[in-house]
PDB file of C-alpha atoms in Angstrom:
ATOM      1  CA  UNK A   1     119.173  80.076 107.444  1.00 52.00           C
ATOM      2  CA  UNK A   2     120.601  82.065 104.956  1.00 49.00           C
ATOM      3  CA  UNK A   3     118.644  85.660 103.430  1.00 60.00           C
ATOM      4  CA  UNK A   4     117.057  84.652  99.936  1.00 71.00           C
ATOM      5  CA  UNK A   5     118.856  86.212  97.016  1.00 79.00           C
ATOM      6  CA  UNK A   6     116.321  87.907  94.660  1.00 88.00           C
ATOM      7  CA  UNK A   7     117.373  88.805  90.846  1.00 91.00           C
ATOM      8  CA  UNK A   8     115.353  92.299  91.676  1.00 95.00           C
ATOM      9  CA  UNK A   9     113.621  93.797  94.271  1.00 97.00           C
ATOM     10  CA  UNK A  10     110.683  94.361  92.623  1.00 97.00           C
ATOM     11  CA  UNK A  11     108.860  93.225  89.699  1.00 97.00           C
ATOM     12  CA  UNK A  12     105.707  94.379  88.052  1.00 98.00           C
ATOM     13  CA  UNK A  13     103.771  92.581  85.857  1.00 96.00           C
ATOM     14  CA  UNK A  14     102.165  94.439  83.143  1.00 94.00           C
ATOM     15  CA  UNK A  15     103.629  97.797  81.631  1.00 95.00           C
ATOM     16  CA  UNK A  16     100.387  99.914  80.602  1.00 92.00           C
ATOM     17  CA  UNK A  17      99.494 103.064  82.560  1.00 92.00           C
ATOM     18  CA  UNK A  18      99.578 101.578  85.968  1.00 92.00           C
ATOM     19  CA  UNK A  19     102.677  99.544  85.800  1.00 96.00           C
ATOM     20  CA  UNK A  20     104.763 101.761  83.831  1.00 97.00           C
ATOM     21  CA  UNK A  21     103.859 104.351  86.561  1.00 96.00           C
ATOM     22  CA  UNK A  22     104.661 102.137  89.489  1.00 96.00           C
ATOM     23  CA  UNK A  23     107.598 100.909  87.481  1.00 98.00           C
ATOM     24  CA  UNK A  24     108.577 104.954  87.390  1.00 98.00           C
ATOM     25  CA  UNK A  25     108.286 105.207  91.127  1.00 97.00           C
ATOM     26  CA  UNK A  26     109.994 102.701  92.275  1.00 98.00           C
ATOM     27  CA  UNK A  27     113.207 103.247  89.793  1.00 98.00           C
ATOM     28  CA  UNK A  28     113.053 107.421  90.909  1.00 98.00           C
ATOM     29  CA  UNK A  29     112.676 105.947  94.584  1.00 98.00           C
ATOM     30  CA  UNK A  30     116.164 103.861  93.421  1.00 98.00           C
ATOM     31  CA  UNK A  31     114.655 100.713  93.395  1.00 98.00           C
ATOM     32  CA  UNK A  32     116.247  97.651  91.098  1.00 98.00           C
ATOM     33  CA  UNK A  33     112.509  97.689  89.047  1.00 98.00           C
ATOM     34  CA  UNK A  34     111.877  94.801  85.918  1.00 98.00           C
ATOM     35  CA  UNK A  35     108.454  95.171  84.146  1.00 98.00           C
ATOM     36  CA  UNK A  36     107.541  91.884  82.366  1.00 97.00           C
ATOM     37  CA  UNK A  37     104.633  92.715  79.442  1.00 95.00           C
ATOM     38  CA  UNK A  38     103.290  90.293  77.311  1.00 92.00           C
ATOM     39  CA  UNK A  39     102.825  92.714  74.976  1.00 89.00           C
ATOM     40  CA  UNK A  40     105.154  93.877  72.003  1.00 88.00           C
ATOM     41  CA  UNK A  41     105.769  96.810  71.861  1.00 86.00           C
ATOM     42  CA  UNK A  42     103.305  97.488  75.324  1.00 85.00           C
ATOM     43  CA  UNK A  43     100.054  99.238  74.273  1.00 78.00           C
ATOM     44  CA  UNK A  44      98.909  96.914  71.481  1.00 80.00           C
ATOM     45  CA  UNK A  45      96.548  95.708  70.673  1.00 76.00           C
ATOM     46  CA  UNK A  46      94.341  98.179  72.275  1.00 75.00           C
ATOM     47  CA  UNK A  47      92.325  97.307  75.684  1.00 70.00           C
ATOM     48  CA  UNK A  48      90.429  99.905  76.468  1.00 72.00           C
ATOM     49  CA  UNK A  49      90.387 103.505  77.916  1.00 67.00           C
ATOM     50  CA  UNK A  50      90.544 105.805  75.200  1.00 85.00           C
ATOM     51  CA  UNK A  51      88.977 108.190  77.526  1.00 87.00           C
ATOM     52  CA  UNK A  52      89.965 109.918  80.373  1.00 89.00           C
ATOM     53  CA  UNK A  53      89.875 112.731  83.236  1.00 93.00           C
ATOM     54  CA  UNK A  54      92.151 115.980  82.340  1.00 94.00           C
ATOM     55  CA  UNK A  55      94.484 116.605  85.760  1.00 94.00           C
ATOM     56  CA  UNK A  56      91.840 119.533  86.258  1.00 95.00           C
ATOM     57  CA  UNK A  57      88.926 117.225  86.314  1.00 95.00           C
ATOM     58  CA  UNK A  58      91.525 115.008  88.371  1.00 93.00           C
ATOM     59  CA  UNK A  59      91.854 117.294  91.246  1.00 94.00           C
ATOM     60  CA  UNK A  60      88.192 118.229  91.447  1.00 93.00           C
ATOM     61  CA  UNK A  61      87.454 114.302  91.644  1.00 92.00           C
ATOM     62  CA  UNK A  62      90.272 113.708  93.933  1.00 91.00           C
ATOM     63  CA  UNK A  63      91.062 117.068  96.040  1.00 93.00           C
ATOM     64  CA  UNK A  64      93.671 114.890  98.594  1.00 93.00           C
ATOM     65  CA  UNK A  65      95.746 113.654  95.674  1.00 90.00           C
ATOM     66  CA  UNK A  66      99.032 114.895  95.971  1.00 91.00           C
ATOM     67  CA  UNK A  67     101.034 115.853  92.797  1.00 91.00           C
ATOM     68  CA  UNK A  68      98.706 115.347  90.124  1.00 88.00           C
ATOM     69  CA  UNK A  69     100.569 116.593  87.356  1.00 91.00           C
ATOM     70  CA  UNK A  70     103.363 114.526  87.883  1.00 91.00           C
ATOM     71  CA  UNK A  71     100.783 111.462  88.676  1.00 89.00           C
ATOM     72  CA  UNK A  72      99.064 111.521  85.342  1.00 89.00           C
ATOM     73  CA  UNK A  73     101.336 112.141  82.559  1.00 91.00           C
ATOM     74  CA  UNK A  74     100.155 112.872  79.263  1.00 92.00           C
ATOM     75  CA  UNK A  75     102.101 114.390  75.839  1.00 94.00           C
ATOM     76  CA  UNK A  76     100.004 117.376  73.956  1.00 94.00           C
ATOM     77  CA  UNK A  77     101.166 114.541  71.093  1.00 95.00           C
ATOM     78  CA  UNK A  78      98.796 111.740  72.700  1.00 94.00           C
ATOM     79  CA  UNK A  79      95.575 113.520  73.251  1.00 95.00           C
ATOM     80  CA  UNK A  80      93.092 113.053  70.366  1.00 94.00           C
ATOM     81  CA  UNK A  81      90.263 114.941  71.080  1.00 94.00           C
ATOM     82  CA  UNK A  82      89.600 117.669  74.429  1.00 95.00           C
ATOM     83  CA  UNK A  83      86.082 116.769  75.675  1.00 93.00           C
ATOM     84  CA  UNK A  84      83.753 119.099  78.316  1.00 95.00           C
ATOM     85  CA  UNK A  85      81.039 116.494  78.610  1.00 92.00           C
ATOM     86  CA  UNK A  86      80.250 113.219  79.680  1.00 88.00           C
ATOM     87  CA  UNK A  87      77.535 111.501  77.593  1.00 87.00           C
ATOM     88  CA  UNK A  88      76.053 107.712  78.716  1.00 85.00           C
ATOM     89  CA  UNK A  89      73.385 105.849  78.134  1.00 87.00           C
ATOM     90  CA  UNK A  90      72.836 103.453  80.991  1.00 83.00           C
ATOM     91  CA  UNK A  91      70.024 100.301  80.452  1.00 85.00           C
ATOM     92  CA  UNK A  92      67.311 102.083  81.541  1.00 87.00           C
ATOM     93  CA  UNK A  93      68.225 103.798  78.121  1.00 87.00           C
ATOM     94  CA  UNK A  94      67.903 107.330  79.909  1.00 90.00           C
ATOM     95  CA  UNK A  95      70.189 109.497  78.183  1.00 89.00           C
ATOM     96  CA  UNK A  96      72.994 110.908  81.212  1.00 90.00           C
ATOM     97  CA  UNK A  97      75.049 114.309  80.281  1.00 92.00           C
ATOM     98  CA  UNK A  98      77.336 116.126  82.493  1.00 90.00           C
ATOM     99  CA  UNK A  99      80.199 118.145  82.857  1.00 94.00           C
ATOM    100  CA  UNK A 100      83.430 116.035  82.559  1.00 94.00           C
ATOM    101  CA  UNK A 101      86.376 118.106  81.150  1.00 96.00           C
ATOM    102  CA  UNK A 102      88.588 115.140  79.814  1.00 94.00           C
ATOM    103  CA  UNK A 103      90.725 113.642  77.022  1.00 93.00           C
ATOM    104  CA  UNK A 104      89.869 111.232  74.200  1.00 92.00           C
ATOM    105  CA  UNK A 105      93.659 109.800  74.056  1.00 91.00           C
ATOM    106  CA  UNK A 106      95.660 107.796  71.938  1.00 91.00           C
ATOM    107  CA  UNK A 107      96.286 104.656  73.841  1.00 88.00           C
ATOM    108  CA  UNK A 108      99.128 103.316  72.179  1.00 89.00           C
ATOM    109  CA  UNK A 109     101.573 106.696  72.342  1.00 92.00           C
ATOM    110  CA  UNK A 110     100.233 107.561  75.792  1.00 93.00           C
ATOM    111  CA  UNK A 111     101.631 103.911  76.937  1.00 92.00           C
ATOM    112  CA  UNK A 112     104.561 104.434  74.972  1.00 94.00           C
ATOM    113  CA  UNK A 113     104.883 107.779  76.474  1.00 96.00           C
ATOM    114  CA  UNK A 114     105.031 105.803  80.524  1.00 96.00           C
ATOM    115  CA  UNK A 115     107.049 103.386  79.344  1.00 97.00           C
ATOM    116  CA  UNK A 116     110.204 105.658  78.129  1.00 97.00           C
ATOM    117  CA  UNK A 117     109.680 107.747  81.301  1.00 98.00           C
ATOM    118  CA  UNK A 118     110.258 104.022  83.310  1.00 98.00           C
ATOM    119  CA  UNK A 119     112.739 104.034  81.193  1.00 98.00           C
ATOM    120  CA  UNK A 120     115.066 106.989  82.083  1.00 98.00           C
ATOM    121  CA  UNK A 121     113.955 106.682  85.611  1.00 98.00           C
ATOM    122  CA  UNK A 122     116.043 103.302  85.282  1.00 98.00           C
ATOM    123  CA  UNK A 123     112.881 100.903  85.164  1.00 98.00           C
ATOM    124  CA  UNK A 124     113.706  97.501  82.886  1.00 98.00           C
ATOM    125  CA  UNK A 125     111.219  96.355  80.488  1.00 98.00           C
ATOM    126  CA  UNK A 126     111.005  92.491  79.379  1.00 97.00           C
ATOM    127  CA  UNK A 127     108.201  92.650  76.257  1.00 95.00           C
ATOM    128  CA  UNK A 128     106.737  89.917  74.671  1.00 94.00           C
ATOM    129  CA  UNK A 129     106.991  87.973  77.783  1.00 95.00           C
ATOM    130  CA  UNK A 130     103.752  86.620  79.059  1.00 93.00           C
ATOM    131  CA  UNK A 131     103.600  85.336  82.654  1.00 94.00           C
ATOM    132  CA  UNK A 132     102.313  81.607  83.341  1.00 93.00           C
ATOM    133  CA  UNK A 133     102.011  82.339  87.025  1.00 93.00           C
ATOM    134  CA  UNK A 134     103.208  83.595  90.429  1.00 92.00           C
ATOM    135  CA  UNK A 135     104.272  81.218  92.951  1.00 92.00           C
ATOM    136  CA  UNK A 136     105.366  82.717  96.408  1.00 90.00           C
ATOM    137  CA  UNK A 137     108.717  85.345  95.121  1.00 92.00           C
ATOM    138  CA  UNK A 138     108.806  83.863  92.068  1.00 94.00           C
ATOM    139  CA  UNK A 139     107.395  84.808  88.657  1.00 95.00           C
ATOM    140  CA  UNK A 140     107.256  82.176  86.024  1.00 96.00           C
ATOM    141  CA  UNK A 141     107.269  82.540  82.549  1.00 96.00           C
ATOM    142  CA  UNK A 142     105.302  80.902  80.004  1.00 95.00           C
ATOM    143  CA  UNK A 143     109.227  80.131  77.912  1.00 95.00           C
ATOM    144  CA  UNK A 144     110.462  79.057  81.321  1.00 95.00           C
ATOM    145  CA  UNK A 145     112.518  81.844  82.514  1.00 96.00           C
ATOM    146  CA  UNK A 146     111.754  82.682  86.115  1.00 96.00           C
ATOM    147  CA  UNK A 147     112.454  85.988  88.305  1.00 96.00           C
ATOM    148  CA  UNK A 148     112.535  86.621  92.109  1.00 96.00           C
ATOM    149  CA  UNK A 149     111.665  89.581  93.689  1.00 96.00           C
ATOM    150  CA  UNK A 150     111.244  91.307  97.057  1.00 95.00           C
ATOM    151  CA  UNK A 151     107.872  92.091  96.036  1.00 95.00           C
ATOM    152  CA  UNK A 152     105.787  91.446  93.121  1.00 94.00           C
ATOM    153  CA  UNK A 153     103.242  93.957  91.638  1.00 94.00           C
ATOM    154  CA  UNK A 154     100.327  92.642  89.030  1.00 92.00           C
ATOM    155  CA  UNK A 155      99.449  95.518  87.278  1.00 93.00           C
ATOM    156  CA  UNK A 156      98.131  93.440  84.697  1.00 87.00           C
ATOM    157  CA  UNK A 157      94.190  94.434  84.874  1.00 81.00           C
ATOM    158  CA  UNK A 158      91.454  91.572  84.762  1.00 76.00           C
ATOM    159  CA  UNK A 159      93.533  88.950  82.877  1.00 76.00           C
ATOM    160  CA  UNK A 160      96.588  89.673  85.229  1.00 81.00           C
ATOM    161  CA  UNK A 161      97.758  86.193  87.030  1.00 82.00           C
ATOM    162  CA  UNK A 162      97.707  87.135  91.150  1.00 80.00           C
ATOM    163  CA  UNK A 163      94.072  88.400  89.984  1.00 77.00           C
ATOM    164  CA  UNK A 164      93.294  84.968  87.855  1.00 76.00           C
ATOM    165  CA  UNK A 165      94.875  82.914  90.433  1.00 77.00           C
ATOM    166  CA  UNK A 166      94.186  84.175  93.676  1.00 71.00           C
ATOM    167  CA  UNK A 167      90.751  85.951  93.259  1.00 66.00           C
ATOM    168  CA  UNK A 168      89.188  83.706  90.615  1.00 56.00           C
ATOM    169  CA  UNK A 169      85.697  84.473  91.826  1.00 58.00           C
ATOM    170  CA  UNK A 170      83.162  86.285  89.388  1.00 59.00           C
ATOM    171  CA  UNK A 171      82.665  89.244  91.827  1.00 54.00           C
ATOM    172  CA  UNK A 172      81.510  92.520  91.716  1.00 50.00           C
ATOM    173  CA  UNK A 173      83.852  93.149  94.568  1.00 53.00           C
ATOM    174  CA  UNK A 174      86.877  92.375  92.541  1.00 49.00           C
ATOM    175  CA  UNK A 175      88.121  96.083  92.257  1.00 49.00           C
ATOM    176  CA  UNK A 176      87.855  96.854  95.979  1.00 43.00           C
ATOM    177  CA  UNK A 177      90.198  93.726  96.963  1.00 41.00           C
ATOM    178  CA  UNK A 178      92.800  95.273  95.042  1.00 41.00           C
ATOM    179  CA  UNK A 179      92.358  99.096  96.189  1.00 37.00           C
ATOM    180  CA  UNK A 180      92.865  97.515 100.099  1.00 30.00           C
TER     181      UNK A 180
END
């Protein structure tokens, strides 16, 4: 039996934070990358996540985490607003406050922001191209165009398709399945 032939070695589905990152990875690693994003141009309309850790806040969270800086990537030219605290009001409606030294970001240049660094790392983007499903090495799209790959990454949060079509269950739980 003959090796399969795959168009790329990997592909990621989805091109916000995660997958552009990934997508930057890979490509610096010299990996053949193609991020497929439903999305045009990637970022809009706006999810969610306006807020988060500074890399300082980062490495007190997560002391083991190698690299931070070059991890989390954000432009002086994306952050909004510097915050020191963390203000919630959970349904016990019990005010919480604590120290959180973060940023109050804007979404859509942070994303473009990942994206170009894909980019010049030698990541290809496909926008505007929404995913019908994942069958074995194969991605489908919704216009009919299919890609192979080595291996395929859904970085395309709770709506992404290995997610929808593989984990389908209404479960707390959902998060942890994709962390192992």
């Amino acid at each position: 039996m003959l090796p399969q032939k795959f168009d790329r070695e990997v592909i990621v589905i989805g091109g916000g934070p995660a997958g552009s990152t990934v997508a930057r990875y890979a490509a610096e690693g010299g990996v053949d990358v193609l991020v497929i994003d439903g999305r045009d141009p990637i970022g809009t309309p706006l999810q969610c996540g306006e807020l988060v850790p500074s890399n300082d806040e980062m490495r007190r969270l997560c002391p083991d985490v190698p690299d931070m800086d070059d991890l989390f990537q954000t432009p002086d030219s994306a952050i909004s607003r510097h915050s020191k605290k963390m203000h919630l009001v959970p349904p016990s409606g019990k005010p919480l406050k604590y120290d959180f030294d973060g940023y109050v970001l804007n979404r859509v240049a942070h994303d473009e922001f990942l994206v170009e660094l894909a980019k010049k790392s030698g990541a290809e983007f496909r926008i505007d191209s929404r995913v019908d499903k994942v069958v074995g090495n194969t991605v489908h799209l919704r216009n009919g165009d299919e890609y192979t790959a080595k291996v395929i990454v859904d970085a395309g949060g709770h709506n992404g398709p290995i997610r929808r079509d593989y984990w389908n269950e209404k479960s707390t739980k959902i998060p942890v399945k994709f962390v192992l």
